[in-house]
Amino acid sequence: MRIAVFGNLYQEAHIQELSTLFDLLSRHNVWVEMEESFYNYLCSMLQSPPEINDIIKGDDFNAAIALSIGGDGTFLRTAQRVGEKEIPILGINTGHLGYLTDVSVDEVNDNLHNLLEGKYLVEARTMIGVTSPDAKLDLWQYALNEVAILKEDTSSMIEMEATVDNSHLATYLADGLIVSTPTGSTGYNLSVGGPIVAPSAPVWAISPVAAHSLTMRPLIVSDDSIISVTTRSRSATYRISLDGRSQTLPVGTTIEMRRAPFVTRVIQRLEHRFTDTLRSKLLWGIDKR
């Protein structure tokens, strides 16, 4: 089996577990290729370098599985690196909440044999693709979690004229607007009062940020929809953010959002259930007294 490994550079508390993981992969004759920055970091932390077969320096790699070692931010970055390859990604949580990461670092060695034997589920997660007829977008134009349209830090609220499939939806007066996938519904979307959506649901959530009118509530639309938003403001610019990657655009610019032509494939344990995640990560039904 060929495995591509990506990770963040904040692993001090888990360095021994990671050393054991790479030793086990080597003993199972797994071909391991690792992103260069993560490899250099591990070399600086471990007494001896991890045994790997190749270094990933760009996008010229392929594997049966990708490991994302870190938190949700690392998972989103791994999804970007994988991109259209659609390599299934297993998230190993060494961060905090780790909503996207199904296995904690102290569990991964016990679950390694299931991974190598193909005993796992793969969920296909839809992504949002973003284009603009008015401006060049200088960032990767796909989002696994959400696309956010936001005011600049010093400006007043912005006006966002939104259409769905060429039909006028609303003119939002707010600090911003979030278009979220089901995967991202428990992130930024949830923090502004948006709904939690089951990962397999073929929908998006449109949620305003601090709307001027209390009647402007979150809305669920089909992920077959094309959402278009033209933003105006007293300021000369506003920002768009795709999974935290942001770019400043001039007011009057329109952006269009549609379902991406590829998906992110997320590895889950066979016993994984979405409802279990709600209880373990968001503490649903947990009496904290």
CSV table of N, CA and C in Angstrom, one decimal, residues 70-149:
chain,number,residue,atom,x,y,z
A,70,GLY,N,-3.1,16.1,12.5
A,70,GLY,CA,-3.2,17.5,13.1
A,70,GLY,C,-4.7,17.7,13.5
A,71,GLY,N,-5.2,18.8,13.2
A,71,GLY,CA,-6.6,19.2,13.5
A,71,GLY,C,-7.3,19.4,12.2
A,72,ASP,N,-8.5,20.1,12.4
A,72,ASP,CA,-9.3,20.3,11.2
A,72,ASP,C,-8.6,21.2,10.2
A,73,GLY,N,-7.8,22.2,10.6
A,73,GLY,CA,-7.1,23.0,9.7
A,73,GLY,C,-6.2,22.2,8.8
A,74,THR,N,-5.5,21.2,9.4
A,74,THR,CA,-4.6,20.4,8.7
A,74,THR,C,-5.4,19.5,7.7
A,75,PHE,N,-6.5,19.0,8.1
A,75,PHE,CA,-7.4,18.2,7.2
A,75,PHE,C,-7.8,19.0,6.0
A,76,LEU,N,-8.2,20.3,6.2
A,76,LEU,CA,-8.6,21.1,5.1
A,76,LEU,C,-7.4,21.4,4.1
A,77,ARG,N,-6.2,21.6,4.7
A,77,ARG,CA,-5.1,21.8,3.8
A,77,ARG,C,-4.7,20.5,3.1
A,78,THR,N,-4.9,19.3,3.7
A,78,THR,CA,-4.7,18.1,3.0
A,78,THR,C,-5.7,17.9,1.9
A,79,ALA,N,-6.9,18.2,2.1
A,79,ALA,CA,-7.9,18.1,1.1
A,79,ALA,C,-7.5,19.0,-0.1
A,80,GLN,N,-6.9,20.2,0.1
A,80,GLN,CA,-6.5,21.0,-1.0
A,80,GLN,C,-5.3,20.3,-1.7
A,81,ARG,N,-4.4,19.7,-1.0
A,81,ARG,CA,-3.3,19.1,-1.6
A,81,ARG,C,-3.7,17.9,-2.5
A,82,VAL,N,-4.7,17.2,-1.9
A,82,VAL,CA,-5.2,16.0,-2.7
A,82,VAL,C,-6.0,16.5,-3.9
A,83,GLY,N,-6.9,17.5,-3.7
A,83,GLY,CA,-7.6,18.1,-4.8
A,83,GLY,C,-8.4,17.1,-5.6
A,84,GLU,N,-8.2,17.2,-7.0
A,84,GLU,CA,-8.9,16.3,-7.9
A,84,GLU,C,-8.5,14.9,-7.9
A,85,LYS,N,-7.4,14.5,-7.2
A,85,LYS,CA,-7.0,13.1,-7.2
A,85,LYS,C,-8.0,12.3,-6.4
A,86,GLU,N,-8.8,12.9,-5.5
A,86,GLU,CA,-9.8,12.2,-4.8
A,86,GLU,C,-9.3,11.0,-4.0
A,87,ILE,N,-8.0,11.1,-3.5
A,87,ILE,CA,-7.5,10.1,-2.6
A,87,ILE,C,-8.2,10.1,-1.3
A,88,PRO,N,-8.7,9.0,-0.8
A,88,PRO,CA,-9.3,9.0,0.5
A,88,PRO,C,-8.4,9.5,1.6
A,89,ILE,N,-8.9,10.3,2.5
A,89,ILE,CA,-8.1,10.9,3.6
A,89,ILE,C,-8.6,10.4,5.0
A,90,LEU,N,-7.6,10.0,5.8
A,90,LEU,CA,-7.9,9.6,7.1
A,90,LEU,C,-7.3,10.7,8.0
A,91,GLY,N,-8.2,11.4,8.8
A,91,GLY,CA,-7.8,12.4,9.7
A,91,GLY,C,-7.4,11.8,11.1
A,92,ILE,N,-6.1,12.1,11.5
A,92,ILE,CA,-5.6,11.6,12.8
A,92,ILE,C,-5.5,12.9,13.7
A,93,ASN,N,-6.3,12.9,14.7
A,93,ASN,CA,-6.4,14.1,15.5
A,93,ASN,C,-5.3,14.3,16.5
A,94,THR,N,-4.5,15.3,16.3
A,94,THR,CA,-3.5,15.7,17.4
A,94,THR,C,-3.8,17.2,17.8
A,95,GLY,N,-5.0,17.7,17.4
A,95,GLY,CA,-5.4,19.1,17.7
A,95,GLY,C,-6.3,19.1,18.8
A,96,HIS,N,-7.4,20.0,18.7
A,96,HIS,CA,-8.3,20.2,19.8
A,96,HIS,C,-9.6,19.4,19.5
A,97,LEU,N,-10.6,20.1,18.9
A,97,LEU,CA,-11.9,19.4,18.7
A,97,LEU,C,-11.8,18.3,17.7
A,98,GLY,N,-11.2,18.7,16.5
A,98,GLY,CA,-10.9,17.7,15.5
A,98,GLY,C,-12.2,17.1,14.9
A,99,TYR,N,-13.2,17.9,14.5
A,99,TYR,CA,-14.4,17.4,14.0
A,99,TYR,C,-14.3,16.6,12.8
A,100,LEU,N,-13.3,16.9,11.9
A,100,LEU,CA,-13.1,16.2,10.7
A,100,LEU,C,-12.2,15.0,10.8
A,101,THR,N,-11.6,14.9,12.0
A,101,THR,CA,-10.6,13.8,12.2
A,101,THR,C,-11.2,12.7,13.0
A,102,ASP,N,-11.3,11.5,12.4
A,102,ASP,CA,-12.1,10.4,13.0
A,102,ASP,C,-11.3,9.6,14.1
A,103,VAL,N,-10.0,9.6,14.0
A,103,VAL,CA,-9.2,8.8,14.9
A,103,VAL,C,-8.3,9.7,15.7
A,104,SER,N,-8.2,9.5,17.0
A,104,SER,CA,-7.3,10.2,17.8
A,104,SER,C,-5.9,9.6,17.7
A,105,VAL,N,-4.9,10.3,18.0
A,105,VAL,CA,-3.5,9.8,17.8
A,105,VAL,C,-3.2,8.6,18.6
A,106,ASP,N,-3.8,8.5,19.8
A,106,ASP,CA,-3.5,7.4,20.7
A,106,ASP,C,-4.4,6.1,20.3
A,107,GLU,N,-5.3,6.3,19.3
A,107,GLU,CA,-6.0,5.2,18.8
A,107,GLU,C,-5.5,4.6,17.5
A,108,VAL,N,-4.7,5.4,16.8
A,108,VAL,CA,-4.3,5.1,15.4
A,108,VAL,C,-3.6,3.8,15.3
A,109,ASN,N,-2.7,3.5,16.2
A,109,ASN,CA,-1.9,2.2,16.1
A,109,ASN,C,-2.8,1.0,16.3
A,110,ASP,N,-3.8,1.1,17.1
A,110,ASP,CA,-4.7,0.0,17.3
A,110,ASP,C,-5.6,-0.2,16.1
A,111,ASN,N,-5.8,0.9,15.3
A,111,ASN,CA,-6.7,0.8,14.1
A,111,ASN,C,-5.9,0.6,12.8
A,112,LEU,N,-4.6,0.5,12.9
A,112,LEU,CA,-3.7,0.4,11.7
A,112,LEU,C,-4.0,-0.8,10.9
A,113,HIS,N,-4.3,-2.0,11.5
A,113,HIS,CA,-4.5,-3.2,10.7
A,113,HIS,C,-5.8,-3.1,9.9
A,114,ASN,N,-6.8,-2.4,10.5
A,114,ASN,CA,-8.1,-2.2,9.7
A,114,ASN,C,-7.8,-1.3,8.5
A,115,LEU,N,-7.0,-0.3,8.7
A,115,LEU,CA,-6.6,0.6,7.6
A,115,LEU,C,-5.9,-0.2,6.5
A,116,LEU,N,-4.9,-1.0,6.8
A,116,LEU,CA,-4.1,-1.7,5.8
A,116,LEU,C,-4.9,-2.8,5.2
A,117,GLU,N,-6.0,-3.3,5.8
A,117,GLU,CA,-6.8,-4.4,5.3
A,117,GLU,C,-8.0,-3.8,4.5
A,118,GLY,N,-8.1,-2.5,4.5
A,118,GLY,CA,-9.3,-1.9,3.8
A,118,GLY,C,-10.6,-2.0,4.5
A,119,LYS,N,-10.5,-2.2,5.8
A,119,LYS,CA,-11.7,-2.3,6.6
A,119,LYS,C,-12.1,-0.9,7.2
A,120,TYR,N,-12.7,-0.1,6.3
A,120,TYR,CA,-13.1,1.2,6.7
A,120,TYR,C,-14.2,1.7,5.7
A,121,LEU,N,-14.9,2.8,6.1
A,121,LEU,CA,-15.8,3.4,5.2
A,121,LEU,C,-15.2,4.6,4.5
A,122,VAL,N,-15.7,5.0,3.4
A,122,VAL,CA,-15.3,6.2,2.7
A,122,VAL,C,-16.5,7.0,2.4
A,123,GLU,N,-16.6,8.2,2.9
A,123,GLU,CA,-17.7,9.1,2.6
A,123,GLU,C,-17.3,10.2,1.6
A,124,ALA,N,-18.1,10.4,0.6
A,124,ALA,CA,-17.8,11.4,-0.4
A,124,ALA,C,-18.5,12.7,0.0
A,125,ARG,N,-17.6,13.7,0.2
A,125,ARG,CA,-18.1,15.0,0.7
A,125,ARG,C,-18.0,16.0,-0.4
A,126,THR,N,-19.1,16.7,-0.7
A,126,THR,CA,-19.2,17.7,-1.8
A,126,THR,C,-18.4,18.9,-1.4
A,127,MET,N,-17.9,19.6,-2.4
A,127,MET,CA,-17.2,20.8,-2.3
A,127,MET,C,-17.8,22.0,-3.1
A,128,ILE,N,-17.5,23.2,-2.7
A,128,ILE,CA,-18.0,24.4,-3.4
A,128,ILE,C,-16.9,24.9,-4.3
A,129,GLY,N,-17.2,25.1,-5.6
A,129,GLY,CA,-16.3,25.8,-6.5
A,129,GLY,C,-16.7,27.2,-6.7
A,130,VAL,N,-15.8,28.1,-6.7
A,130,VAL,CA,-16.0,29.6,-6.8
A,130,VAL,C,-15.4,30.2,-8.0
A,131,THR,N,-16.2,31.0,-8.8
A,131,THR,CA,-15.7,31.7,-9.9
A,131,THR,C,-16.2,33.1,-9.8
A,132,SER,N,-15.6,34.0,-10.6
A,132,SER,CA,-16.1,35.4,-10.7
A,132,SER,C,-15.9,35.9,-12.1
A,133,PRO,N,-17.0,36.5,-12.7
A,133,PRO,CA,-16.9,37.0,-14.0
A,133,PRO,C,-16.2,38.4,-14.0
A,134,ASP,N,-15.9,38.9,-12.8
A,134,ASP,CA,-15.4,40.3,-12.7
A,134,ASP,C,-14.0,40.4,-12.3
A,135,ALA,N,-13.5,39.3,-11.6
A,135,ALA,CA,-12.1,39.4,-11.0
A,135,ALA,C,-11.4,38.1,-11.1
A,136,LYS,N,-10.1,38.2,-11.1
A,136,LYS,CA,-9.2,37.0,-11.1
A,136,LYS,C,-9.1,36.6,-9.6
A,137,LEU,N,-9.4,35.3,-9.4
A,137,LEU,CA,-9.2,34.8,-8.0
A,137,LEU,C,-7.8,34.1,-7.9
A,138,ASP,N,-7.1,34.6,-6.9
A,138,ASP,CA,-5.7,34.1,-6.8
A,138,ASP,C,-5.5,33.1,-5.8
A,139,LEU,N,-6.6,32.4,-5.4
A,139,LEU,CA,-6.5,31.3,-4.4
A,139,LEU,C,-7.1,30.1,-5.0
A,140,TRP,N,-6.9,28.9,-4.3
A,140,TRP,CA,-7.5,27.7,-4.8
A,140,TRP,C,-9.0,27.8,-4.7
A,141,GLN,N,-9.7,27.6,-5.8
A,141,GLN,CA,-11.1,28.0,-5.9
A,141,GLN,C,-12.1,27.0,-5.4
A,142,TYR,N,-11.7,26.2,-4.4
A,142,TYR,CA,-12.7,25.2,-3.9
A,142,TYR,C,-12.7,25.2,-2.4
A,143,ALA,N,-13.8,24.9,-1.8
A,143,ALA,CA,-13.9,24.8,-0.4
A,143,ALA,C,-14.6,23.6,0.1
A,144,LEU,N,-14.1,22.9,1.1
A,144,LEU,CA,-14.7,21.7,1.7
A,144,LEU,C,-15.7,22.2,2.8
A,145,ASN,N,-15.3,23.2,3.5
A,145,ASN,CA,-16.2,23.7,4.6
A,145,ASN,C,-17.1,24.8,4.2
A,146,GLU,N,-16.6,25.9,3.8
A,146,GLU,CA,-17.5,27.0,3.5
A,146,GLU,C,-16.8,28.1,2.7
A,147,VAL,N,-17.7,28.9,2.0
A,147,VAL,CA,-17.2,30.1,1.4
A,147,VAL,C,-17.9,31.3,2.2
A,148,ALA,N,-17.1,32.2,2.7
A,148,ALA,CA,-17.6,33.3,3.4
A,148,ALA,C,-17.3,34.6,2.7
A,149,ILE,N,-18.3,35.5,2.7
A,149,ILE,CA,-18.2,36.8,2.1
A,149,ILE,C,-18.2,37.7,3.3
